[in-house]
Short mmCIF file of C-alpha atoms in Angstrom, two decimals:
data_model
loop_
_atom_site.label_atom_id
_atom_site.label_comp_id
_atom_site.label_asym_id
_atom_site.label_seq_id
_atom_site.Cartn_x
_atom_site.Cartn_y
_atom_site.Cartn_z
CA MET A 1 131.80 9.64 170.58
CA HIS A 2 130.51 9.07 174.12
CA VAL A 3 133.05 7.15 176.23
CA PRO A 4 131.35 4.14 177.81
CA VAL A 5 131.69 3.27 181.47
CA LEU A 6 134.75 1.41 182.74
CA PHE A 7 136.31 1.92 179.32
CA ASN A 8 140.02 1.41 180.05
CA GLU A 9 139.46 -1.21 182.74
CA THR A 10 137.33 -3.33 180.39
CA LEU A 11 139.74 -3.17 177.46
CA GLU A 12 142.74 -4.02 179.63
CA TYR A 13 141.04 -7.23 180.72
CA LEU A 14 139.46 -8.06 177.37
CA ILE A 15 142.35 -7.83 174.91
CA THR A 16 144.97 -10.54 175.32
CA ASP A 17 146.06 -10.88 171.67
CA PRO A 18 146.06 -7.81 169.39
CA ARG A 19 145.57 -10.14 166.41
CA GLY A 20 142.71 -12.08 167.98
CA ILE A 21 138.97 -12.42 167.50
CA TYR A 22 136.78 -10.17 169.66
CA ILE A 23 133.01 -10.03 170.01
CA ASP A 24 131.18 -6.98 171.33
CA CYS A 25 127.71 -8.34 172.06
CA THR A 26 126.20 -4.94 172.83
CA VAL A 27 127.66 -2.39 170.42
CA GLY A 28 125.41 0.53 171.32
CA GLY A 29 127.10 3.76 170.27
CA GLY A 30 130.30 1.87 169.47
CA GLY A 31 132.46 3.26 172.26
CA HIS A 32 133.93 -0.03 173.45
CA LEU A 33 134.17 -1.28 169.87
CA GLN A 34 136.15 1.79 168.87
CA GLY A 35 138.51 1.11 171.75
CA ILE A 36 138.97 -2.49 170.62
CA ILE A 37 139.73 -1.27 167.09
CA GLU A 38 142.39 1.11 168.40
CA ARG A 39 144.05 -1.54 170.57
CA THR A 40 144.19 -4.36 168.02
CA LYS A 41 145.96 -4.96 164.72
CA GLU A 42 144.45 -5.04 161.24
CA GLU A 43 144.64 -8.84 161.30
CA ALA A 44 142.19 -8.97 164.19
CA VAL A 45 138.58 -9.94 163.53
CA LEU A 46 136.01 -7.81 165.35
CA VAL A 47 132.29 -8.54 165.50
CA GLY A 48 129.75 -6.11 166.88
CA ILE A 49 126.20 -7.21 167.69
CA ASP A 50 123.19 -5.12 168.68
CA GLN A 51 119.46 -5.70 168.54
CA ASP A 52 118.74 -2.02 167.97
CA GLY A 53 118.92 -1.58 164.20
CA GLU A 54 118.73 2.21 164.37
CA ILE A 55 121.69 2.62 166.68
CA LEU A 56 123.64 -0.04 164.77
CA GLU A 57 123.35 1.97 161.55
CA LYS A 58 124.63 5.08 163.30
CA THR A 59 127.62 3.11 164.57
CA ARG A 60 128.19 1.58 161.12
CA SER A 61 128.61 5.02 159.60
CA ARG A 62 131.25 5.90 162.20
CA ILE A 63 133.45 2.86 161.61
CA SER A 64 132.88 2.25 157.90
CA GLY A 65 136.59 2.52 157.14
CA TYR A 66 137.57 -0.65 159.03
CA ALA A 67 137.48 -3.75 156.87
CA ASN A 68 138.04 -6.12 159.79
CA VAL A 69 134.85 -5.09 161.62
CA ILE A 70 131.57 -6.95 161.08
CA LEU A 71 128.34 -5.48 162.45
CA VAL A 72 125.29 -7.71 162.89
CA LYS A 73 121.76 -6.89 163.98
CA GLY A 74 120.66 -9.50 166.45
CA ASN A 75 120.07 -10.40 170.08
CA PHE A 76 123.08 -11.75 171.94
CA ARG A 77 120.91 -14.57 173.25
CA ASN A 78 121.50 -16.03 169.74
CA LEU A 79 125.28 -15.57 169.93
CA ARG A 80 126.18 -19.06 168.79
CA ASP A 81 123.94 -18.91 165.71
CA ILE A 82 125.15 -15.41 164.79
CA LEU A 83 128.79 -16.48 164.86
CA ASN A 84 128.09 -19.77 163.06
CA LYS A 85 126.71 -17.76 160.14
CA LEU A 86 130.01 -15.85 160.09
CA SER A 87 132.01 -19.12 160.25
CA ILE A 88 133.49 -18.02 163.58
CA THR A 89 133.87 -20.91 166.01
CA SER A 90 135.98 -19.35 168.76
CA ALA A 91 136.98 -15.99 170.22
CA ASP A 92 139.77 -14.46 172.28
CA GLY A 93 137.45 -12.07 174.07
CA ILE A 94 133.72 -11.46 174.46
CA LEU A 95 132.23 -8.29 175.92
CA ILE A 96 128.67 -7.86 177.19
CA ASP A 97 127.76 -4.34 178.35
CA LEU A 98 124.26 -4.54 179.82
CA GLY A 99 123.65 -0.83 180.08
CA VAL A 100 121.07 1.08 178.08
CA SER A 101 122.98 3.28 175.64
CA SER A 102 122.97 7.05 175.95
CA PHE A 103 121.41 7.19 172.48
CA GLN A 104 118.46 5.11 173.65
CA LEU A 105 118.00 7.11 176.84
CA ASP A 106 118.26 10.49 175.15
CA GLU A 107 116.54 9.82 171.83
CA LYS A 108 112.97 11.01 171.51
CA GLU A 109 110.25 8.43 170.85
CA ARG A 110 112.12 5.49 172.40
CA GLY A 111 110.39 5.73 175.77
CA PHE A 112 113.31 4.62 177.96
CA SER A 113 113.63 7.78 180.04
CA TYR A 114 111.30 8.85 182.83
CA ARG A 115 112.57 12.42 182.36
CA LEU A 116 111.52 12.88 178.71
CA ASP A 117 107.98 13.01 177.37
CA ASP A 118 108.06 10.13 174.87
CA ARG A 119 105.64 7.54 173.63
CA LEU A 120 105.64 4.57 176.00
CA ASP A 121 107.73 1.98 174.15
CA MET A 122 111.08 0.74 175.62
CA ARG A 123 111.76 -1.78 172.85
CA MET A 124 115.46 -2.10 172.05
CA ASP A 125 114.44 -3.96 168.91
CA ALA A 126 111.60 -2.16 167.13
CA GLU A 127 110.44 -5.51 165.71
CA LEU A 128 109.45 -6.89 169.12
CA ASN A 129 105.74 -7.53 169.43
CA ILE A 130 105.25 -6.23 172.97
CA SER A 131 106.07 -2.71 174.10
CA ALA A 132 105.83 -1.03 177.49
CA TRP A 133 102.52 0.46 176.32
CA ASP A 134 101.04 -3.03 175.98
CA ILE A 135 102.16 -4.05 179.46
CA VAL A 136 100.98 -0.87 181.18
CA ASN A 137 97.62 -0.72 179.41
CA LYS A 138 96.69 -4.39 179.06
CA TRP A 139 98.29 -6.56 181.73
CA PRO A 140 96.34 -7.50 184.88
CA GLN A 141 97.18 -5.82 188.16
CA GLU A 142 98.69 -8.96 189.70
CA LYS A 143 101.13 -9.42 186.84
CA LEU A 144 102.09 -5.75 186.86
CA GLU A 145 102.79 -5.91 190.57
CA GLN A 146 104.87 -9.05 190.10
CA ILE A 147 107.25 -7.62 187.49
CA ILE A 148 107.57 -4.23 189.22
CA ALA A 149 108.43 -5.98 192.48
CA GLU A 150 110.75 -8.60 190.97
CA TYR A 151 112.54 -6.70 188.22
CA GLY A 152 112.34 -3.24 189.75
CA GLU A 153 112.85 -4.35 193.34
CA GLU A 154 110.23 -1.71 194.08
CA ARG A 155 108.77 -1.78 197.61
CA TYR A 156 105.65 0.08 196.49
CA ALA A 157 104.93 -2.28 193.58
CA GLY A 158 101.42 -3.03 194.83
CA ARG A 159 100.45 0.63 195.09
CA ILE A 160 101.92 1.44 191.69
CA ALA A 161 100.21 -1.49 189.94
CA ARG A 162 96.89 -0.55 191.53
CA GLY A 163 97.39 3.09 190.50
CA ILE A 164 98.09 2.09 186.90
CA VAL A 165 94.99 -0.08 186.67
CA ASN A 166 92.79 2.63 188.19
CA ALA A 167 94.19 5.33 185.88
CA ARG A 168 93.80 3.35 182.67
CA GLN A 169 90.10 2.81 183.34
CA HIS A 170 89.63 6.48 182.45
CA ARG A 171 92.11 6.74 179.57
CA SER A 172 95.10 4.90 178.18
CA LEU A 173 98.57 5.78 179.45
CA ASP A 174 100.28 6.66 176.18
CA THR A 175 103.46 8.51 177.18
CA THR A 176 106.27 8.13 179.67
CA LEU A 177 105.12 11.19 181.58
CA ASP A 178 101.57 9.81 181.74
CA LEU A 179 103.05 6.83 183.57
CA VAL A 180 105.36 8.96 185.73
CA GLU A 181 102.41 11.03 186.94
CA VAL A 182 100.48 7.90 187.95
CA ILE A 183 103.52 6.59 189.83
CA ARG A 184 103.97 9.93 191.61
CA ARG A 185 100.37 9.81 192.80
CA SER A 186 100.73 6.20 193.95
CA VAL A 187 103.73 6.44 196.31
CA PRO A 188 104.19 8.27 199.64
CA ALA A 189 105.55 11.81 199.64
CA GLU A 190 108.73 10.85 201.52
CA TYR A 191 109.61 8.29 198.84
CA LYS A 192 109.60 11.01 196.19
CA ARG A 193 112.23 12.84 198.22
CA GLU A 194 114.52 9.78 198.35
CA THR A 195 114.76 9.05 194.62
CA HIS A 196 112.87 9.52 191.39
CA PRO A 197 109.74 7.45 192.09
CA ALA A 198 109.55 6.06 188.54
CA ARG A 199 113.11 4.78 188.27
CA ARG A 200 112.50 1.23 189.48
CA THR A 201 109.23 0.79 187.61
CA PHE A 202 110.80 1.91 184.35
CA GLN A 203 113.67 -0.53 184.93
CA ALA A 204 111.19 -3.35 185.48
CA LEU A 205 109.22 -2.56 182.33
CA ARG A 206 112.37 -2.32 180.21
CA ILE A 207 113.63 -5.67 181.51
CA GLU A 208 110.30 -7.35 180.81
CA VAL A 209 109.84 -5.84 177.34
CA ASN A 210 113.31 -6.88 176.19
CA GLN A 211 113.55 -10.11 178.21
CA GLU A 212 116.94 -8.90 179.43
CA LEU A 213 117.55 -11.31 182.30
CA GLU A 214 116.53 -14.36 180.30
CA SER A 215 118.79 -13.28 177.45
CA LEU A 216 121.70 -12.88 179.89
CA LYS A 217 121.16 -16.36 181.31
CA GLN A 218 121.17 -17.78 177.77
CA VAL A 219 124.25 -15.97 176.48
CA LEU A 220 126.67 -16.74 179.33
CA PRO A 221 127.11 -20.48 178.59
CA GLN A 222 127.29 -19.78 174.85
CA ALA A 223 130.02 -17.21 175.38
CA THR A 224 131.94 -19.58 177.65
CA ALA A 225 131.80 -22.37 175.07
CA LEU A 226 133.03 -20.03 172.31
CA LEU A 227 136.07 -18.72 174.18
CA LYS A 228 139.50 -20.06 173.34
CA PRO A 229 141.59 -21.29 176.30
CA GLY A 230 142.90 -18.11 177.91
CA GLY A 231 140.13 -16.06 176.30
CA ARG A 232 138.17 -13.70 178.48
CA LEU A 233 134.52 -12.91 179.10
CA CYS A 234 133.84 -9.38 180.37
CA VAL A 235 130.37 -8.43 181.62
CA ILE A 236 129.34 -4.94 182.74
CA SER A 237 126.10 -4.84 184.74
CA PHE A 238 124.11 -1.93 186.12
CA HIS A 239 121.76 -3.38 188.70
CA SER A 240 121.76 -6.13 191.29
CA LEU A 241 119.63 -8.61 189.33
CA GLU A 242 122.08 -8.69 186.42
CA ASP A 243 125.13 -8.72 188.66
CA ARG A 244 123.77 -11.60 190.71
CA ILE A 245 123.24 -13.72 187.59
CA VAL A 246 126.81 -13.08 186.41
CA LYS A 247 128.36 -13.58 189.83
CA GLU A 248 126.58 -16.87 190.42
CA TYR A 249 127.34 -18.15 186.92
CA PHE A 250 131.04 -17.34 187.26
CA ALA A 251 131.14 -18.97 190.71
CA ARG A 252 129.48 -22.14 189.45
CA GLU A 253 131.62 -22.49 186.34
CA SER A 254 134.84 -21.98 188.30
CA LYS A 255 134.18 -25.12 190.40
CA ASP A 256 135.00 -28.73 189.56
CA CYS A 257 132.13 -30.17 191.57
CA LEU A 258 128.63 -28.90 192.25
CA CYS A 259 127.48 -31.74 194.49
CA PRO A 260 126.11 -30.93 197.97
CA GLY A 261 128.87 -30.30 200.49
CA LYS A 262 128.09 -33.37 202.63
CA GLN A 263 128.19 -35.77 199.68
CA PRO A 264 131.39 -37.86 200.03
CA VAL A 265 131.86 -38.68 196.34
CA CYS A 266 131.24 -36.42 193.34
CA THR A 267 128.50 -37.71 191.07
CA CYS A 268 127.75 -34.57 189.04
CA GLY A 269 130.78 -34.82 186.75
CA HIS A 270 130.98 -31.06 186.46
CA LYS A 271 134.34 -29.60 185.45
CA ALA A 272 135.40 -25.99 185.92
CA GLN A 273 135.51 -24.01 182.69
CA LEU A 274 136.42 -20.58 184.02
CA LYS A 275 138.87 -18.83 186.28
CA VAL A 276 137.35 -15.73 187.88
CA LEU A 277 139.74 -12.77 187.53
CA THR A 278 137.62 -10.31 189.52
CA ARG A 279 136.77 -11.75 192.93
CA LYS A 280 135.17 -8.40 193.63
CA PRO A 281 133.66 -6.47 190.74
CA VAL A 282 135.57 -3.57 189.24
CA MET A 283 133.65 -0.35 189.86
CA ALA A 284 133.92 3.13 188.42
CA SER A 285 136.28 5.56 190.09
CA ASN A 286 135.02 8.67 191.86
CA SER A 287 136.34 10.80 189.01
CA GLU A 288 134.43 8.75 186.41
CA VAL A 289 131.22 8.94 188.42
CA ALA A 290 131.69 12.71 188.68
CA ARG A 291 131.90 12.87 184.87
CA ASN A 292 129.11 10.37 184.23
CA LYS A 293 126.48 9.63 186.86
CA ARG A 294 125.38 6.56 184.90
CA ALA A 295 128.69 4.94 185.87
CA ARG A 296 127.75 4.96 189.55
CA SER A 297 126.02 1.57 189.52
CA SER A 298 128.26 -0.15 186.96
CA LYS A 299 130.12 -3.35 187.87
CA LEU A 300 132.62 -5.22 185.70
CA ARG A 301 133.18 -8.94 186.24
CA VAL A 302 135.74 -10.90 184.22
CA ALA A 303 136.46 -14.60 183.84
CA GLU A 304 139.09 -16.44 181.77
CA LYS A 305 138.57 -19.73 179.94
CA LEU A 306 140.63 -22.54 181.46
CA GLU A 307 143.02 -24.75 179.54
CA PHE A 308 141.81 -28.33 179.10
#
C-alpha cells in the first residue's frame, strides 16, 4: 500500500485515545486509515469517507477483516449528516487529507494527470454532473479565465482561456493531452522551461469540478463541532488556497473575540473553540520529498478542541 504524505507526523497528532472514535474524511487508498487501525485497539470506532466509489471499493477489499471500520461513500462537506446516520455524535480525531490520491492520478480514464493521455474528466465522484470536459468545451472565455486565475493562480490565465476558446472552435478538446497542447501553444517559451505549463490550469479545473474549496469551508466548522474536548482536527493541504482557508479558520476559532481591534467592548460574543497545535505547518522532510515528490507541497495543520 502506498504510504501517504506526512504519515507518522499526522498519526502522532491525531490519535490521543487508542480506544477512541476516529474519522478519516478522505480515505483514498487507505494509507492513513491503515495506520489508524494499527495504532488503535479493537474497541476503537473508525469511519472512512470518500466520494470516489471506485477507490473506496478497492480500499474496502484491503481492510475487510476489521469489524470496527465503517466505510461510507460521500462528500466530507456532508460530514454531520454522514455521522448522524451512523449514530455517531462525537469524535476523538478527524483527518482531512486534501491531496488527490495516487490511484486517481495514475489511473487511466480519470483525467487528473497532465502527463497521461486520458479523457478529460477530473470528477472524484463519477456521479457529478459537470466534468472538466464540460468546462473546457462549453464555458465562456471570461469564466475560464476567472477560474484559471483564481484557483490555479496562473499568471497566463487570459492567454490560456483565449487559446482554449480558439481551439474548440475547430474541434472539441476531448483528452487531457488535447488540453495540454493548447496550453503549451498559449504560454511563452520561457514559462515552459520553468514548470509544466498545464499544472496550474489542471489544478484549477479539478478544484472547480469537485468544488473543493467550498467543501473545505463547509467541513471545518462541522468537524470542530463534532470533536470531543481534547479531540484533534488534522488537515493536510497541498496548495496555498487550501492552506490559507485552514490557517485562517484555525486562527479565527482560537480567539475569544473577533471584534475590530479599536472596539473597546466585545459585542460579537465569539468564544474560542480550538487551540492551534501547529503555529507553523508541519512539512515533509527532505528524505520524504526525495522518496515522494508529491510530498513537497504538503502542509499539516492541527488544532485541538478546547474544554468548555
